[in-house]
């Protein structure tokens, strides 16, 4: 492999960081999964160290027979790359690290978009621990959101769903809200007896605040079992996704033509068909010709394909990347 034909692809989410080394012809030399965390959560130095470790592990997988010389381009699709100031800070830190000759920073929502949309443009609607959306028009125009939660009006995702559910359970117990099975189910998930016990555990740091996201499937299960409070919470999440996705459709001018929306993130794995139907129906009201896709490829593939786009690599190389990275990641990067 020559220096000018190598891609370093990085997908850094809130739950893991995946790394791949790819050649000009689309061959996957090595992959690795390392500790997660945006630079906001763990600090810039720690984030860079995590990526450095992953590159070393991927190079080790490639073996001594492969040329893993510094790549020509590194594409970093990262959680925490939310505002222009984030992009600038990350660009500077990763450029100074010299992991590649050229550094490209994108929010991780763009990795899911590139991996999941068949034509390289469209909209990704991300719903995991948090919520985000990114869109690219056929012209190349981009839309994105700050995705800083309630602070930027982007509340949603499994974490916020869980917090709202806990609040609903506490309010139900003290008479401010309707009774719900969530009063029992939420604390029971952590081996506790009441919503106040769960609140106390989080307040005193006996239970990490971040652990509350594990309650999202509990809320969905309660909704499917007929709990009206849980169903209301799930409907709230669906409506927030419709608002965000609908905004992207309008801003990109896609309402009148055919386009794709790819659903990215753990929440989309729910079997709650009412939730899926509500989101899809709401988005179809804004873009009637939308084609929905659920991401079935590793997001790190999207980072690799963005690198391929940047280098002008052809369809054959990109098809090989898709095939090999999907296969390798399903074997070696499975959670």
XYZ file of C-alpha atoms in Angstrom:
335
model
C 0.000 0.000 0.000
C 1.407 3.393 -0.879
C 1.322 6.420 1.353
C -1.023 8.355 -0.896
C -3.688 5.670 -0.924
C -4.386 5.007 2.749
C -7.427 6.011 4.800
C -7.620 6.144 8.568
C -11.332 5.945 9.470
C -12.513 6.742 13.003
C -16.056 6.606 14.350
C -16.074 7.930 17.912
C -19.460 7.660 19.597
C -20.626 7.825 23.189
C -20.386 4.064 23.688
C -17.255 3.124 21.705
C -14.617 4.279 19.254
C -14.072 2.160 16.141
C -10.994 2.520 13.964
C -10.129 1.086 10.552
C -7.109 1.246 8.241
C -8.107 0.950 4.593
C -6.153 0.899 1.328
C -6.757 2.657 -1.989
C -8.437 -0.384 -3.495
C -10.797 -0.751 -0.532
C -9.002 -3.525 1.324
C -9.311 -3.445 5.111
C -5.875 -3.792 6.715
C -6.938 -3.742 10.350
C -9.643 -2.644 12.762
C -9.870 -1.929 16.459
C -12.383 -0.879 19.101
C -11.247 1.247 22.018
C -12.663 3.275 24.872
C -15.317 5.841 24.039
C -15.971 9.363 25.135
C -16.174 12.730 23.451
C -13.537 15.259 24.350
C -16.168 17.048 26.422
C -16.539 13.944 28.592
C -12.974 12.663 28.909
C -10.835 15.611 27.822
C -8.998 16.190 24.571
C -5.775 14.490 25.689
C -7.551 11.304 26.733
C -9.624 11.206 23.551
C -6.498 11.574 21.401
C -4.730 8.886 23.445
C -7.667 6.519 22.893
C -7.448 7.042 19.142
C -3.675 6.576 19.215
C -4.133 3.276 21.046
C -6.739 2.134 18.534
C -4.508 2.951 15.593
C -1.765 0.868 17.166
C -4.135 -2.032 17.685
C -5.441 -1.822 14.119
C -1.873 -1.772 12.794
C -1.084 -4.841 14.900
C -4.070 -6.632 13.381
C -2.772 -5.712 9.931
C 0.444 -7.548 10.767
C 4.046 -7.093 9.812
C 3.349 -7.859 6.157
C 1.208 -4.751 5.663
C 2.466 -1.227 5.012
C 0.715 0.849 7.676
C 2.733 3.989 7.018
C 1.004 7.202 8.064
C -2.215 7.487 6.019
C -2.788 10.291 3.555
C -6.146 11.185 5.107
C -7.710 10.637 8.509
C -11.484 11.008 8.741
C -12.728 11.437 12.311
C -16.497 11.231 12.762
C -16.876 12.110 16.422
C -19.493 12.650 19.066
C -18.832 16.083 20.516
C -18.129 17.696 17.147
C -21.338 19.668 17.555
C -20.481 23.349 17.031
C -17.926 25.092 14.789
C -15.759 25.722 17.850
C -15.704 21.951 18.494
C -14.671 21.295 14.903
C -11.830 23.798 15.229
C -10.543 22.367 18.493
C -10.689 18.792 17.248
C -9.131 19.692 13.901
C -6.218 21.329 15.706
C -5.654 18.548 18.239
C -5.914 15.699 15.748
C -3.828 17.553 13.182
C -1.089 18.091 15.763
C -1.220 14.374 16.620
C -0.162 13.651 13.009
C -2.081 10.410 12.712
C -2.546 11.227 9.010
C -1.175 13.750 6.543
C -4.586 15.394 6.228
C -7.289 15.641 8.893
C -11.051 15.756 8.298
C -13.415 16.154 11.282
C -17.156 15.514 11.115
C -19.865 14.858 13.659
C -20.547 11.136 14.014
C -24.031 11.634 12.526
C -22.334 12.054 9.140
C -20.759 8.597 9.415
C -24.173 6.986 9.731
C -25.483 9.067 6.854
C -22.662 8.095 4.497
C -22.795 4.441 5.497
C -26.568 4.152 5.249
C -27.703 6.353 2.350
C -27.206 4.628 -0.981
C -26.292 7.758 -2.985
C -24.023 9.402 -0.412
C -26.585 12.102 0.403
C -29.779 12.200 2.430
C -30.550 12.491 6.127
C -29.401 10.537 9.160
C -31.673 10.593 12.195
C -29.675 9.416 15.183
C -31.347 8.160 18.335
C -29.240 6.347 20.894
C -28.242 7.713 24.277
C -28.845 11.137 22.746
C -30.391 12.450 19.576
C -28.974 14.170 16.507
C -29.581 14.696 12.830
C -27.427 15.501 9.832
C -28.381 16.073 6.238
C -26.670 16.462 2.886
C -28.488 17.607 -0.259
C -27.576 16.398 -3.774
C -25.926 19.797 -4.252
C -23.660 19.144 -1.262
C -25.469 21.604 1.026
C -25.250 20.481 4.664
C -27.582 20.881 7.625
C -26.740 19.939 11.193
C -27.958 20.600 14.725
C -26.097 21.603 17.897
C -27.388 18.431 19.637
C -26.558 19.773 23.095
C -29.748 18.449 24.644
C -32.174 20.742 26.413
C -29.651 23.602 26.263
C -29.973 23.811 22.470
C -33.561 22.586 22.190
C -32.421 19.136 21.060
C -33.826 17.111 23.949
C -34.392 13.460 23.095
C -32.744 10.057 22.900
C -32.697 7.243 25.402
C -31.081 9.298 28.140
C -33.710 12.023 28.146
C -36.486 9.452 27.774
C -35.225 7.718 30.918
C -34.975 10.969 32.887
C -38.524 11.932 31.926
C -39.716 8.463 32.915
C -38.096 8.703 36.342
C -39.637 12.144 36.855
C -43.048 10.765 35.848
C -42.684 7.903 38.333
C -41.770 10.250 41.188
C -44.617 12.630 40.363
C -47.044 9.711 40.218
C -46.061 8.569 43.690
C -46.597 11.988 45.239
C -49.905 12.580 43.458
C -48.875 15.059 40.771
C -49.265 12.681 37.827
C -51.166 9.543 36.799
C -50.087 6.219 38.314
C -47.888 4.026 36.159
C -46.123 0.682 36.137
C -42.931 2.746 35.765
C -43.093 3.368 39.524
C -42.199 -0.294 39.964
C -40.322 -1.144 36.799
C -37.698 1.617 36.848
C -36.271 0.998 40.343
C -36.717 -2.750 39.938
C -34.327 -2.651 36.960
C -31.553 -1.621 39.362
C -32.658 -3.861 42.240
C -34.288 -0.985 44.139
C -37.739 -0.601 45.654
C -39.090 2.840 44.749
C -38.524 5.777 42.415
C -37.204 7.801 45.354
C -34.657 5.062 46.057
C -33.515 5.319 42.445
C -33.380 9.105 42.601
C -31.366 8.909 45.831
C -28.891 6.474 44.309
C -28.247 8.845 41.398
C -28.157 11.932 43.623
C -25.554 10.380 45.954
C -23.480 8.958 43.066
C -24.129 5.368 44.139
C -25.462 4.971 40.605
C -23.921 6.851 37.697
C -26.248 9.329 36.060
C -25.229 7.852 32.708
C -26.623 4.476 33.793
C -30.165 5.836 33.530
C -30.039 5.387 29.762
C -30.396 1.652 30.433
C -34.006 2.391 31.403
C -35.038 3.326 27.857
C -35.913 -0.285 26.894
C -37.923 -0.559 30.121
C -40.018 2.434 29.062
C -40.604 0.940 25.615
C -41.596 -2.413 27.135
C -44.057 -0.702 29.472
C -45.544 1.195 26.538
C -45.966 -2.021 24.562
C -47.654 -3.585 27.593
C -50.256 -0.827 27.594
C -48.969 1.659 30.157
C -50.425 5.001 29.071
C -47.763 7.106 30.802
C -44.978 5.147 29.119
C -46.773 5.386 25.786
C -46.984 9.140 26.198
C -43.248 9.334 26.822
C -42.453 7.195 23.784
C -44.788 9.345 21.683
C -42.970 12.443 22.928
C -39.669 10.976 21.710
C -41.193 10.068 18.353
C -42.517 13.595 17.928
C -39.119 15.119 18.739
C -37.574 12.932 16.046
C -40.230 14.057 13.575
C -39.525 17.704 14.390
C -35.781 17.311 13.926
C -35.997 15.198 10.784
C -38.720 17.431 9.365
C -36.575 20.498 9.879
C -33.743 18.867 7.940
C -36.088 17.920 5.089
C -37.354 21.487 4.752
C -33.960 23.150 5.109
C -32.507 20.948 2.387
C -35.507 21.470 0.094
C -36.204 17.734 -0.188
C -39.962 17.755 0.419
C -40.985 17.354 -3.227
C -38.607 14.633 -4.375
C -37.406 11.172 -3.433
C -34.721 10.987 -0.755
C -33.517 8.680 1.993
C -33.566 8.908 5.763
C -31.359 6.421 7.577
C -32.172 5.589 11.188
C -29.010 5.278 13.283
C -28.620 4.282 16.923
C -29.758 1.793 19.535
C -33.281 3.160 20.068
C -34.237 2.149 16.530
C -33.757 -1.499 17.535
C -36.930 -1.393 19.608
C -39.679 -3.769 18.535
C -42.329 -1.157 19.390
C -44.011 -0.879 16.008
C -46.271 1.936 17.200
C -43.162 4.062 17.743
C -41.720 3.254 14.306
C -45.051 3.876 12.580
C -45.535 7.222 14.334
C -42.097 8.491 13.304
C -42.423 7.311 9.709
C -45.952 8.695 9.291
C -44.922 12.069 10.669
C -41.907 12.336 8.370
C -43.948 11.247 5.337
C -46.285 14.174 5.919
C -43.304 16.460 5.280
C -41.537 14.410 2.605
C -44.056 12.034 0.977
C -41.449 10.296 -1.185
C -39.015 9.528 1.624
C -37.371 6.103 1.644
C -36.548 4.837 5.139
C -33.471 2.757 5.850
C -32.227 1.260 9.099
C -28.457 1.310 9.314
C -27.160 -2.235 8.916
C -23.506 -1.326 8.359
C -20.899 -0.217 10.905
C -20.733 3.601 11.156
C -16.937 3.452 10.779
C -17.677 2.439 7.190
C -19.158 5.894 6.705
C -15.905 7.502 7.845
C -13.976 5.308 5.404
C -16.323 6.186 2.544
C -15.984 9.889 3.310
C -12.247 9.377 2.979
C -12.769 7.591 -0.306
C -14.913 10.477 -1.553
C -12.206 12.932 -0.588
C -9.534 10.962 -2.440
C -11.745 10.366 -5.459
C -11.678 6.588 -5.140
C -14.021 4.774 -7.490
C -17.101 2.630 -7.050
C -15.156 -0.645 -7.078
C -12.971 0.388 -4.160
C -15.959 1.724 -2.247
C -17.925 -1.476 -2.801
C -14.984 -3.481 -1.471
C -14.782 -1.227 1.596
C -18.462 -1.766 2.273
C -18.213 -5.516 1.922
C -15.003 -6.017 3.900
C -15.613 -3.522 6.697
C -19.133 -4.815 7.282
C -17.844 -8.380 7.454
C -14.802 -7.592 9.596
C -16.692 -5.368 12.004
C -19.450 -7.922 12.494
C -16.785 -10.405 13.613
C -14.258 -8.291 15.505
C -16.032 -5.114 16.601
C -19.263 -6.683 17.815
C -20.365 -5.322 21.165
